C-alpha positions in Angstrom: 135.6 136.1 83.2 135.6 136.2 87.9 135.7 132.6 87.8 138.6 132.2 84.8 140.1 134.6 87.0 139.4 132.9 90.6 141.0 130.1 88.4 144.1 132.1 87.8 144.3 133.0 90.9 144.7 129.1 93.0 146.8 128.0 90.4 149.1 131.5 90.8 149.5 130.5 94.4 150.3 127.0 94.1 153.3 127.7 91.8 154.8 130.2 94.3 154.9 129.8 98.2 153.5 133.7 98.6 152.8 136.6 96.3 151.6 139.9 97.4 148.6 141.8 96.9 150.4 143.7 94.5 152.0 141.5 92.9 148.7 139.3 92.0 147.1 142.3 91.1 150.2 142.8 88.4 149.5 139.3 87.6 146.1 139.1 86.9 145.3 142.9 85.5 143.5 144.2 88.3 142.9 146.4 91.2 144.8 145.3 94.5 140.9 146.3 96.1 139.8 143.4 93.3 142.5 140.8 94.3 141.0 141.1 98.5 137.7 140.4 97.2 138.6 137.7 94.8 141.3 136.2 97.9 137.6 136.8 99.9 135.6 134.8 97.9 137.9 131.9 96.7 138.4 132.0 100.7 133.9 131.7 101.0 133.9 128.8 99.0 136.6 126.5 100.7 139.7 127.2 99.3 142.7 128.2 102.4 143.6 131.4 101.2 145.6 132.7 103.8 146.6 136.5 104.1 149.7 137.7 106.0 149.6 141.5 106.9 153.3 143.4 107.4 156.3 144.1 105.2 157.2 140.5 104.1 153.0 139.4 104.3 150.9 138.5 101.0 149.0 136.0 100.0 149.5 131.7 100.3 147.7 128.5 101.0 147.2 126.5 103.5 148.8 123.3 104.2 150.1 122.2 100.5 146.7 123.0 99.4 146.4 121.8 95.4 143.5 121.9 93.3 142.7 119.3 90.0 142.7 121.1 86.3 139.2 121.6 86.9 138.8 125.3 84.6 141.3 123.4 81.5 138.7 123.6 78.6 139.5 120.7 76.4 141.1 122.8 73.4 143.5 124.0 75.8 144.1 119.9 77.6 145.0 119.3 73.8 147.0 122.7 73.3 149.3 120.8 76.7 150.0 118.6 75.0 151.2 119.4 72.0 153.5 121.7 73.7 156.4 118.9 74.0 158.5 117.8 70.3 159.1 113.6 72.4 162.0 114.0 69.6 163.7 116.6 70.2 163.3 116.3 74.7 164.7 111.7 73.4 168.0 113.7 72.5 168.3 115.9 74.7 167.3 113.3 77.4 164.3 114.7 78.7 161.8 111.6 77.6 161.7 110.3 81.0 161.0 113.6 82.6 158.2 114.7 80.1 156.4 111.8 80.0 156.0 112.1 84.0 154.8 115.4 84.2 152.5 113.8 81.2 151.1 111.3 83.5 150.9 113.7 86.5 149.0 116.1 84.6 147.0 113.2 83.0 145.8 111.9 86.7 144.9 115.6 87.8 142.5 116.2 84.9 139.4 115.8 84.2 137.8 112.3 83.8 136.4 113.9 80.4 139.2 115.5 79.1 141.6 112.5 79.9 141.7 111.4 76.6 143.2 114.5 76.0 146.7 112.8 75.4 145.8 110.0 72.8 143.1 113.0 70.8 146.2 115.8 70.5 148.8 112.6 69.5 146.3 111.2 66.7 145.6 115.1 64.7 148.8 116.5 65.2 153.3 115.7 64.6 156.2 117.0 64.3 158.7 115.9 62.1 162.2 118.4 62.6 164.4 116.8 59.9 164.1 118.4 56.5 163.8 115.9 53.5 166.2 113.5 52.9 169.0 114.1 55.8 168.6 111.4 58.6 168.6 113.0 61.7 171.3 112.0 64.5 171.7 113.8 68.1 174.7 115.3 68.8 176.0 112.9 71.8 177.3 116.2 73.8 173.7 117.9 73.6 172.1 115.9 76.3 175.3 117.4 78.7 174.7 120.7 77.4 171.2 120.8 77.9 171.7 119.7 81.4 174.1 123.0 81.7 170.8 124.7 80.1 168.4 123.8 82.1 170.5 124.4 85.7 172.4 127.5 84.4 175.9 126.6 84.4 178.8 127.4 82.4 180.5 124.5 80.4 183.5 124.8 79.1 183.7 124.3 75.6 185.8 122.5 72.8 184.8 122.5 69.5 185.5 122.5 65.4 186.7 125.7 63.6 188.1 125.1 59.9 191.5 123.2 61.1 192.1 123.9 64.2 190.3 123.1 67.7 189.2 126.6 69.9 188.3 126.2 73.3 185.2 128.4 75.3 184.5 129.0 78.7 180.6 130.1 77.8 177.1 130.3 79.5 174.7 128.7 77.4 171.5 130.4 77.9 169.4 128.2 75.2 169.4 126.2 72.8 167.4 125.9 69.0 166.7 123.2 66.9 166.3 124.5 62.9 165.6 122.1 60.7 167.3 118.9 62.1 170.3 120.8 63.9 170.7 121.7 67.3 172.3 125.3 68.0 173.2 126.7 71.4 172.6 130.3 72.3 175.5 131.3 74.7 177.5 134.7 77.0 180.9 133.8 75.6 182.8 134.5 79.4 186.5 135.0 78.4 188.6 135.1 75.0 189.4 131.7 74.3 192.2 130.0 73.0 193.1 128.1 69.2 194.7 124.6 69.6 196.1 123.0 66.5 198.2 120.0 66.2 201.7 121.9 66.9 200.1 123.4 70.5 198.1 126.2 71.8 198.0 129.7 69.2 197.0 133.0 69.7 193.3 134.0 70.9 190.1 133.3 68.2 188.2 135.9 68.1 185.2 134.3 66.1 183.6 130.7 65.7 183.8 130.7 61.9 184.3 127.6 59.8 180.3 127.7 59.0 179.7 126.6 54.7 176.3 125.8 53.0 173.1 128.2 54.4 172.2 129.9 57.4 171.4 126.4 58.7 174.9 125.2 58.8 176.6 128.6 59.9 178.9 127.8 63.5 177.4 131.9 64.9 175.7 134.5 63.8 177.2 137.3 65.9 179.5 139.8 65.3 182.3 140.8 67.6 184.9 138.9 70.3 185.1 138.8 73.9 183.5 138.1 76.8 180.5 138.9 77.3 179.2 138.7 73.3 176.3 136.6 72.9 177.7 133.9 69.9 175.8 130.8 68.2 177.4 127.5 68.4 176.5 124.4 66.3 176.4 121.8 69.0 177.5 118.4 66.1 181.0 120.6 65.8 181.6 120.6 69.6 184.1 118.1 70.9 184.4 117.7 73.9 181.9 119.9 76.7 183.4 119.8 81.0 180.0 121.2 82.6 181.3 123.5 86.2 179.7 123.8 89.4 179.8 127.6 89.2 176.7 129.1 88.2 175.6 131.7 85.8 173.1 134.9 86.6 170.6 134.5 82.9 170.4 138.5 82.2 166.3 138.1 82.6 166.5 140.4 79.5 167.5 137.9 76.9 164.8 137.2 74.1 166.3 133.9 73.0 163.5 133.8 69.3 163.9 136.9 69.1 167.5 136.4 69.1 168.1 133.4 66.6 165.9 135.7 64.8 167.5 137.8 64.2 170.6 136.7 63.9 169.5 134.0 61.6 168.5 136.9 59.6 171.9 138.6 59.6 173.9 136.0 58.2 171.4 135.1 55.1 171.9 138.9 54.7 175.1 138.5 55.1 176.3 135.6 52.2 173.9 137.7 49.2 177.5 139.2 48.3 176.2 139.2 44.3 173.4 141.2 42.6 171.1 140.5 39.6 168.7 143.0 37.6 165.9 140.6 36.8 162.9 141.3 34.6 160.1 139.2 36.2 156.3 138.5 34.9 153.6 138.8 36.5 153.8 134.5 37.6 157.5 135.7 38.1 156.8 137.9 40.7 155.0 135.1 42.7 157.4 132.5 42.2 160.6 134.0 42.9 160.3 133.5 46.5 160.0 130.3 45.9 163.4 129.8 44.0 165.4 132.3 45.9 166.2 132.9 49.7 162.8 134.2 51.4 164.8 137.2 52.6 166.5 138.4 49.2 162.9 137.5 47.6 161.6 139.6 50.8 163.6 142.8 50.0 163.5 142.5 46.2 160.3 142.5 45.6 159.6 145.2 48.3 157.8 148.5 46.7 156.9 146.5 43.3 157.1 149.2 40.5 154.8 149.2 37.8 155.0 147.0 35.1 157.3 148.2 31.9 156.0 148.2 28.4 156.4 144.6 28.2 153.7 143.7 31.7 157.1 143.0 33.7 158.7 145.0 36.2 162.5 144.9 36.3 163.8 144.5 40.4 167.1 143.6 41.8 167.8 140.7 43.8 170.7 140.0 45.9 172.0 136.0 45.8 174.9 134.5 47.0 177.1 134.1 44.2 176.7 133.8 39.9 176.2 130.4 39.9 173.8 130.0 42.9 171.8 132.4 40.8 172.0 130.9 37.8 170.7 127.4 39.7 167.9 129.2 41.3 166.8 131.3 38.3 166.7 128.7 36.5 163.4 127.0 38.6 161.3 130.5 36.7 161.5 129.5 33.2 160.8 132.3 31.0 158.6 133.7 33.7 162.3 135.8 34.6 165.2 137.7 32.5 168.2 138.4 33.7 169.2 141.9 32.3 172.9 141.8 34.7 175.4 141.2 34.5 176.3 140.4 31.5 177.9 137.1 32.6 174.8 135.4 33.7 172.6 136.3 30.9 175.0 134.8 28.7 174.3 132.0 30.6 170.9 131.7 30.3 171.5 132.5 26.6 173.2 129.9 26.2 170.8 127.7 28.1 168.3 128.5 25.8 170.1 128.4 22.9 171.3 124.5 24.1 166.8 123.6 25.6 166.5 124.5 22.0 168.0 122.1 20.2 166.8 119.5 22.5 163.2 120.1 21.7 163.8 121.4 18.7 164.8 118.0 17.2 161.8 115.7 15.3 161.9 111.6 16.9 162.4 110.0 13.8 
């Protein structure tokens, strides 16, 4: 336990010029007295830890001291080389940088761990795009990625329906979802909407989405400066990276923001309701046939089966036509009770199926 803490302390001091005792205590989850004892132990072991007293004092490593990554176990070393997604790095223009970093890490590993990159690559490969879709990286992605890494504002032009919108953005983070790249950014101003005939009034929201949640141009609410929004990068027609940097809101949580907005969008397109009677098999298969968010809501607190050993649930759907296509996959395990028009569709399907399968081959 203490050995792992000492290694972490050395790595922390390597990553920062100076750290106070309170900072080290917080990172290591120990008392400042323990930090003092650990620093003394490292010094006695030959690690040049130097303590500076005073208001601006703290602990630092003398003479640019660097340690080899001797504290890594095999599993940790292999996990390190799984952290990069080669395709995504290539599309962002970071492939060469990532390759150089992996080589440096490999060189620092113990000889017994030098094969970690190879063993990890043999056991795990991530293919992010969906099936039957040819992935195409947006041409402007590398420029946007540079702005994200460097905290630089951008002036972006993107398609919104038949018009083109100009926005000044603070690019906070990139998300790759099912082969589609998105930018999560904070709006600096209201921007303008341009058309073939000139400039019209300012646009308030980044709409123009079609299909599922994976194709939305924005999932945020509200308008104007300071609002966080999500943009499909393949809708951008031009990006100018500015010289000035923005001050990042350290409280912004990219994974949390994405999950919240993606679920909000998924719920927003479920504008109709269907009442179903499901068998036990239908209950199990519902999440595989319809939107997972809708299925989770419908099955929350599933009531007891009725006299036919079935349960009745209310399912939110995008439209009656979409529900017809999705629920057909459940076959006789789902009975539509309402709306009546959808029930009539399935009744007509049943008649047609009976005619098809009821005919004897001659």
